[in-house]
Structure formats: structure tokens, C-alpha cells
Short mmCIF file of C-alpha atoms in Angstrom, two decimals:
data_model
loop_
_atom_site.label_atom_id
_atom_site.label_comp_id
_atom_site.label_asym_id
_atom_site.label_seq_id
_atom_site.Cartn_x
_atom_site.Cartn_y
_atom_site.Cartn_z
CA MET A 1 20.89 -30.94 35.59
CA LYS A 2 17.59 -31.31 33.83
CA ILE A 3 15.11 -28.41 33.73
CA LEU A 4 11.50 -28.43 32.51
CA LEU A 5 10.24 -25.33 30.61
CA VAL A 6 6.41 -25.06 30.53
CA ASP A 7 4.85 -22.31 28.43
CA ASP A 8 2.28 -22.38 25.60
CA SER A 9 4.38 -19.87 23.83
CA SER A 10 7.23 -21.40 21.92
CA THR A 11 8.79 -17.88 22.03
CA MET A 12 8.98 -17.86 25.79
CA ARG A 13 10.40 -21.37 25.83
CA ARG A 14 12.99 -20.23 23.28
CA ILE A 15 14.01 -17.21 25.31
CA GLN A 16 14.25 -19.21 28.55
CA ALA A 17 16.25 -22.01 26.83
CA ASN A 18 18.64 -19.32 25.42
CA THR A 19 19.12 -17.95 28.90
CA LEU A 20 19.58 -21.32 30.48
CA ASN A 21 22.08 -22.41 27.82
CA SER A 22 24.08 -19.22 28.52
CA LEU A 23 24.32 -20.42 32.17
CA GLY A 24 25.50 -23.88 31.13
CA TYR A 25 22.22 -25.66 31.51
CA ASN A 26 21.72 -27.57 28.29
CA ASP A 27 19.60 -30.53 29.42
CA LEU A 28 16.19 -29.05 28.94
CA VAL A 29 12.74 -30.54 28.45
CA GLN A 30 9.83 -28.47 27.10
CA ALA A 31 6.05 -28.75 27.62
CA GLU A 32 3.40 -26.57 26.01
CA ASP A 33 0.75 -26.68 28.75
CA GLY A 34 0.16 -27.98 32.27
CA ALA A 35 -1.11 -31.42 31.21
CA ASP A 36 1.97 -31.79 28.96
CA ALA A 37 4.10 -30.80 31.90
CA ILE A 38 2.71 -33.56 34.11
CA LYS A 39 3.34 -36.06 31.36
CA LYS A 40 6.92 -34.86 30.83
CA LEU A 41 7.53 -34.98 34.54
CA ARG A 42 6.45 -38.65 34.55
CA GLU A 43 8.78 -39.40 31.63
CA ASN A 44 11.71 -37.45 33.18
CA PRO A 45 11.95 -38.26 36.90
CA ASP A 46 15.37 -36.56 37.01
CA VAL A 47 14.01 -33.01 36.38
CA LYS A 48 15.48 -30.67 39.03
CA LEU A 49 13.62 -27.42 38.32
CA VAL A 50 10.42 -26.44 36.60
CA LEU A 51 9.79 -22.98 35.03
CA LEU A 52 6.01 -22.63 34.74
CA ASP A 53 3.78 -20.22 32.94
CA TRP A 54 0.27 -19.45 34.42
CA ASN A 55 -2.11 -18.82 31.54
CA MET A 56 -2.13 -21.87 29.32
CA PRO A 57 -4.80 -23.96 27.58
CA ASN A 58 -5.68 -27.54 28.77
CA MET A 59 -4.25 -27.19 32.28
CA ASN A 60 -3.18 -23.79 33.59
CA GLY A 61 0.02 -23.22 35.59
CA LEU A 62 -1.64 -22.99 39.01
CA ASP A 63 -3.47 -26.29 38.58
CA CYS A 64 -0.24 -27.81 37.30
CA LEU A 65 1.64 -26.45 40.27
CA LYS A 66 -0.92 -27.91 42.64
CA ALA A 67 -0.71 -31.24 40.87
CA VAL A 68 3.09 -31.40 41.13
CA LYS A 69 3.05 -30.49 44.78
CA ALA A 70 0.31 -33.07 45.48
CA ASP A 71 2.36 -35.91 44.04
CA PRO A 72 4.96 -37.40 46.43
CA SER A 73 7.22 -38.24 43.52
CA THR A 74 7.41 -34.60 42.24
CA LYS A 75 6.59 -32.36 45.29
CA ALA A 76 10.22 -31.66 46.19
CA ILE A 77 11.03 -30.27 42.73
CA PRO A 78 11.29 -26.49 43.03
CA VAL A 79 8.87 -24.71 40.66
CA MET A 80 9.30 -21.05 39.60
CA MET A 81 6.35 -19.30 38.04
CA VAL A 82 7.26 -17.20 35.03
CA THR A 83 4.09 -15.37 34.13
CA SER A 84 2.42 -12.09 33.15
CA GLU A 85 0.01 -12.44 36.16
CA ALA A 86 1.52 -9.61 38.19
CA GLU A 87 -1.12 -8.93 40.87
CA LYS A 88 -0.10 -9.50 44.45
CA THR A 89 -3.09 -11.85 45.10
CA LYS A 90 -1.88 -14.08 42.23
CA ILE A 91 1.67 -14.16 43.65
CA ILE A 92 0.41 -15.09 47.07
CA GLU A 93 -1.84 -17.74 45.60
CA ALA A 94 1.04 -19.30 43.73
CA VAL A 95 3.41 -19.21 46.74
CA GLN A 96 0.66 -20.73 48.97
CA ALA A 97 0.31 -23.48 46.35
CA GLY A 98 4.07 -24.29 46.64
CA ALA A 99 5.85 -22.06 44.16
CA SER A 100 9.49 -21.55 45.17
CA ASN A 101 9.89 -18.30 43.24
CA TYR A 102 7.93 -15.99 40.97
CA LEU A 103 9.12 -13.95 37.96
CA VAL A 104 6.76 -11.45 36.35
CA LYS A 105 6.86 -10.82 32.62
CA PRO A 106 8.29 -8.63 31.33
CA PHE A 107 11.67 -9.63 32.77
CA ASP A 108 15.25 -9.06 31.69
CA ALA A 109 17.71 -11.90 31.18
CA ASP A 110 19.66 -10.91 34.30
CA SER A 111 16.59 -11.36 36.55
CA LEU A 112 15.88 -14.82 35.13
CA LYS A 113 19.52 -15.77 35.50
CA ALA A 114 19.66 -14.55 39.17
CA LYS A 115 16.55 -16.45 40.22
CA ILE A 116 17.58 -19.67 38.47
CA THR A 117 21.06 -19.50 40.04
CA ALA A 118 19.48 -18.90 43.47
CA LEU A 119 17.15 -21.83 43.10
CA LEU A 120 19.81 -24.25 41.82
CA GLY A 121 22.47 -23.14 44.28
CA GLY A 122 24.87 -21.29 41.99
CA GLY A 123 24.60 -23.52 38.84
CA MET B 1 -13.30 4.49 28.43
CA LYS B 2 -11.43 6.71 30.85
CA ALA B 3 -8.03 8.39 30.03
CA GLU B 4 -6.49 6.72 33.07
CA HIS B 5 -7.20 3.32 31.50
CA ILE B 6 -4.95 4.11 28.56
CA ASN B 7 -1.87 5.09 30.50
CA PRO B 8 -1.18 1.57 31.83
CA PHE B 9 -0.99 0.30 28.19
CA LEU B 10 1.40 3.17 27.34
CA LYS B 11 3.64 2.41 30.25
CA SER B 12 3.43 -1.33 29.79
CA THR B 13 4.50 -1.18 26.19
CA ILE B 14 7.45 1.15 26.81
CA ASP B 15 8.59 -0.98 29.79
CA THR B 16 8.30 -4.26 28.01
CA PHE B 17 10.26 -3.11 24.99
CA ALA B 18 12.99 -1.58 27.30
CA THR B 19 13.10 -4.72 29.51
CA MET B 20 12.77 -7.68 27.20
CA LEU B 21 13.82 -6.25 23.80
CA LYS B 22 16.32 -3.60 24.97
CA ARG B 23 14.71 -1.20 22.52
CA LYS B 24 13.54 2.35 23.17
CA ILE B 25 10.18 3.23 21.62
CA ILE B 26 8.58 6.67 21.46
CA PRO B 27 4.83 7.16 21.83
CA GLY B 28 3.02 9.42 19.46
CA LYS B 29 -0.17 11.37 20.07
CA VAL B 30 -3.04 9.18 21.22
CA TYR B 31 -6.12 9.45 18.98
CA LEU B 32 -9.55 7.91 18.57
CA ARG B 33 -9.85 5.35 15.76
CA THR B 34 -12.01 6.43 12.80
CA VAL B 35 -10.62 3.83 10.42
CA ALA B 36 -8.88 0.57 11.31
CA SER B 37 -5.08 0.49 11.29
CA VAL B 38 -3.62 -1.39 8.31
CA ALA B 39 -1.19 -4.06 9.35
CA ASP B 40 0.64 -7.16 8.10
CA ILE B 41 0.52 -8.98 11.41
CA SER B 42 -1.61 -8.23 14.49
CA GLY B 43 -1.68 -9.66 17.98
CA VAL B 44 -5.25 -9.63 19.53
CA ILE B 45 -6.37 -10.19 23.08
CA GLY B 46 -9.92 -10.16 24.38
CA LEU B 47 -10.91 -8.53 27.59
CA SER B 48 -13.76 -9.72 29.82
CA GLY B 49 -15.10 -9.24 33.32
CA ASP B 50 -16.43 -5.81 34.45
CA ILE B 51 -15.64 -4.66 31.05
CA ARG B 52 -15.55 -6.19 27.59
CA GLY B 53 -13.19 -5.19 24.88
CA ALA B 54 -9.96 -5.97 23.09
CA VAL B 55 -6.36 -5.03 22.61
CA VAL B 56 -4.86 -5.18 19.11
CA MET B 57 -1.16 -4.58 18.44
CA ALA B 58 -0.82 -3.89 14.71
CA TYR B 59 2.52 -4.12 13.00
CA PRO B 60 3.69 -3.45 9.45
CA ARG B 61 5.93 -6.32 8.19
CA GLU B 62 9.27 -4.59 8.67
CA THR B 63 8.51 -3.46 12.19
CA ALA B 64 7.34 -6.89 13.21
CA LEU B 65 10.57 -8.44 11.94
CA LYS B 66 12.69 -5.98 13.91
CA VAL B 67 10.53 -6.32 17.05
CA VAL B 68 10.68 -10.19 16.99
CA SER B 69 14.40 -10.26 16.18
CA ALA B 70 15.06 -8.06 19.25
CA PHE B 71 12.61 -10.17 21.37
CA LEU B 72 14.22 -13.46 20.48
CA GLY B 73 17.76 -12.29 20.21
CA GLU B 74 18.09 -13.78 16.80
CA ASN B 75 17.31 -12.48 13.25
CA VAL B 76 14.02 -13.38 11.64
CA ASN B 77 13.31 -12.52 8.04
CA ASP B 78 9.84 -13.86 7.37
CA LEU B 79 6.36 -13.52 8.92
CA ASN B 80 6.31 -17.21 9.83
CA GLU B 81 4.89 -19.15 12.77
CA VAL B 82 7.85 -18.20 14.98
CA VAL B 83 7.14 -14.51 14.43
CA ALA B 84 3.40 -15.10 14.93
CA ASP B 85 3.95 -16.79 18.29
CA ALA B 86 6.26 -14.05 19.36
CA ILE B 87 3.85 -11.26 18.47
CA GLY B 88 1.07 -13.14 20.40
CA GLU B 89 3.26 -13.49 23.41
CA LEU B 90 4.38 -9.82 23.34
CA THR B 91 0.67 -8.82 23.22
CA ASN B 92 0.03 -11.10 26.15
CA ILE B 93 2.87 -9.72 28.24
CA ILE B 94 1.95 -6.07 27.47
CA THR B 95 -1.73 -6.59 28.29
CA GLY B 96 -1.01 -8.62 31.42
CA TYR B 97 1.41 -5.96 32.69
CA ALA B 98 -1.13 -3.19 31.98
CA LYS B 99 -3.80 -5.11 33.83
CA LYS B 100 -1.79 -4.91 37.03
CA ASP B 101 -2.21 -1.12 36.92
CA LEU B 102 -5.95 -1.41 36.18
CA ALA B 103 -6.76 -2.53 39.70
CA ASP B 104 -10.17 -0.77 39.73
CA ILE B 105 -11.33 -3.11 36.97
CA GLN B 106 -12.03 -6.82 37.53
CA MET B 107 -10.71 -8.09 34.23
CA SER B 108 -9.66 -11.33 32.63
CA ILE B 109 -7.61 -11.53 29.46
CA SER B 110 -7.93 -14.18 26.83
CA LEU B 111 -5.07 -16.17 25.28
CA PRO B 112 -3.65 -14.22 22.35
CA SER B 113 -4.65 -14.69 18.77
CA VAL B 114 -2.51 -13.57 15.86
CA ILE B 115 -3.73 -12.45 12.45
CA ARG B 116 -1.28 -12.60 9.46
CA GLY B 117 -1.98 -11.20 6.04
CA GLN B 118 -0.72 -8.25 3.99
CA ASN B 119 -2.63 -4.96 4.58
CA HIS B 120 -5.35 -6.52 6.79
CA LEU B 121 -7.79 -4.68 9.08
CA VAL B 122 -9.09 -5.79 12.48
CA ASP B 123 -12.69 -4.97 13.17
CA MET B 124 -13.54 -3.82 16.73
CA PRO B 125 -16.97 -3.55 18.37
CA LYS B 126 -18.92 -0.63 16.92
CA ASP B 127 -20.52 0.41 20.25
CA ALA B 128 -17.27 1.43 21.92
CA PRO B 129 -14.54 3.99 21.20
CA VAL B 130 -11.19 2.53 20.18
CA VAL B 131 -8.19 4.41 21.47
CA CYS B 132 -5.05 4.22 19.31
CA ILE B 133 -1.52 4.62 20.70
CA PRO B 134 1.00 5.01 17.94
CA PHE B 135 4.68 4.20 18.57
CA GLY B 136 7.87 4.82 16.70
CA GLY B 137 11.54 4.42 17.41
CA GLU B 138 14.31 1.98 16.65
CA CYS B 139 12.01 -0.87 15.55
CA GLY B 140 9.78 1.29 13.29
CA GLU B 141 6.15 2.29 13.67
CA PHE B 142 3.28 0.32 15.03
CA VAL B 143 -0.06 0.99 16.75
CA ILE B 144 -1.79 -0.40 19.86
CA GLU B 145 -5.60 -0.19 19.73
CA VAL B 146 -7.59 -0.51 23.00
CA SER B 147 -11.30 -0.86 23.23
CA MET B 148 -13.00 -1.16 26.68
CA VAL B 149 -16.63 -0.69 27.51
CA GLU B 150 -18.37 -1.31 30.86
CA LYS B 151 -20.60 -4.34 30.61
CA ASP B 152 -23.89 -2.71 31.76
CA LYS B 153 -23.67 0.02 29.11
#
């Protein structure tokens, strides 16, 4: 099952990849901003889940989320925001734009695992 | 800058280290900066909106290596680009989390910048006090410096 990790921080992508690997998900694609994520989704139509940061250069996570949900070929892919934007208004904004789940940084590995498992139906 | 504006940074740092690094850190006595903290690597974030200012997380080399090793879950031995990215992201997470508890301030935070260099200093705006929060504990000592000034002052 292919998963796209989108974060301008290689550290966060690394931490998320380690967690996903521990759950048995090894088919990972990485993007460093929203624009790169759109490109990677076009190149990888078999992506089944997107983990998406909010604050990134070029195209931020919210704009990327809106673009993914506006495209008939990608709108069914669940997107989980993984972000330091913790205010309720931001969470509501993301959910209204189509986010399937929302994880606020800082998070522990167990929280990330639980949310990914829930979204992918038990791995 | 009000005292209640410092507590969110204190809490955010302790919580982030406990949650993502599984490390206990101990805050020291908060003080007003008279001279810049000497560091080997610093994460810097600009603040804008109702206020302007900056947050600097200043680490000596050995502390930074321990912090990033715990953050990544793998040992790092050099202040390389991996460590720089991790220090930037940690600064971003801590500032973003503190922002949640600063609801009375309309504030945006910049993307993080990282400064590397032995015994460097980070200048802050001269017209605003800089509050320093020192930390110690399992990872060693480091300092968070916070400067916030209302825009119309």
C-alpha cells in the first residue's frame, strides 16, 4: 500500500517513515511541499493515503488539500494533516476542506500509528 | 512582553521533549537577556501579526546531538544538514504549540531558519526585552530566547 509523506522537513518525513515502516508500510513516496505533492500524486496514481504538513513553501498544506479534493482522480484518497497548527479554527478549516484526520505536532509514535491504522482499516 | 506570554513556551518545550523525544527536561530560572547566548547551532523563528519578534533555540554541540538523536530515534554524531533540519523542525513544533496558548495574540510564525557555527551569537531587536528560558536535563543544557513587542509600540 503506497503512502505519500508531505513535509518540508526531512526530519518529519524520516520520523513518519520510521513509524510507517514499523507498521509494515514500506512503499512510501516523499514530497517536500504542496506543489511537489501534486506532482508525486500524478506520478503515483496508486497512492492510498497522504500525510500532509500545513506550513510549507511553494504550496502550503491547505492549498494542496483543496487541490487534491478538487481533482476527480485524487479526491477519494484520504488525507491526514500532520501539523503544528493546533488552533481549533485551523482544524475546522482543514476538515471542511476534506481532511480525513488531523494530528497535531508534537505527537507520539503511538498516536500516529493509531490514526494511520484507523484510516487504512487495520493495516 | 507579559509573563503569561512566556509560560506557553515553557510548557510547549517540556511537552514536546516528553512526547516526541521521550526526554525529561528541567527548566531553570527565567532571566532577561543582557548578552546573547553562545551556541553552536540555533533554530530561529520570526513572529509577526499583532506583535513582532523572534524565538531562538540555542544549543551547544553536545546537547544538539543528544536532542536530535532522541528526536530521530537514531544516533547522530555531527552537526550536519540532518541535524540542522531537525533543530529547525523542533523549533517550529515548539513555537507552533506555544502559539495555541497565546490565543489573545493574532500571530503568524515564519518557517524556521537554522544557524550553524561554533560559538555564534544571534542578535535580537534592540528595542524589545529578550526573555531567556534555560533548560537542563538528560540532553544537556540549552536556552530558548523569546522576544515579542506589540507592533504599535
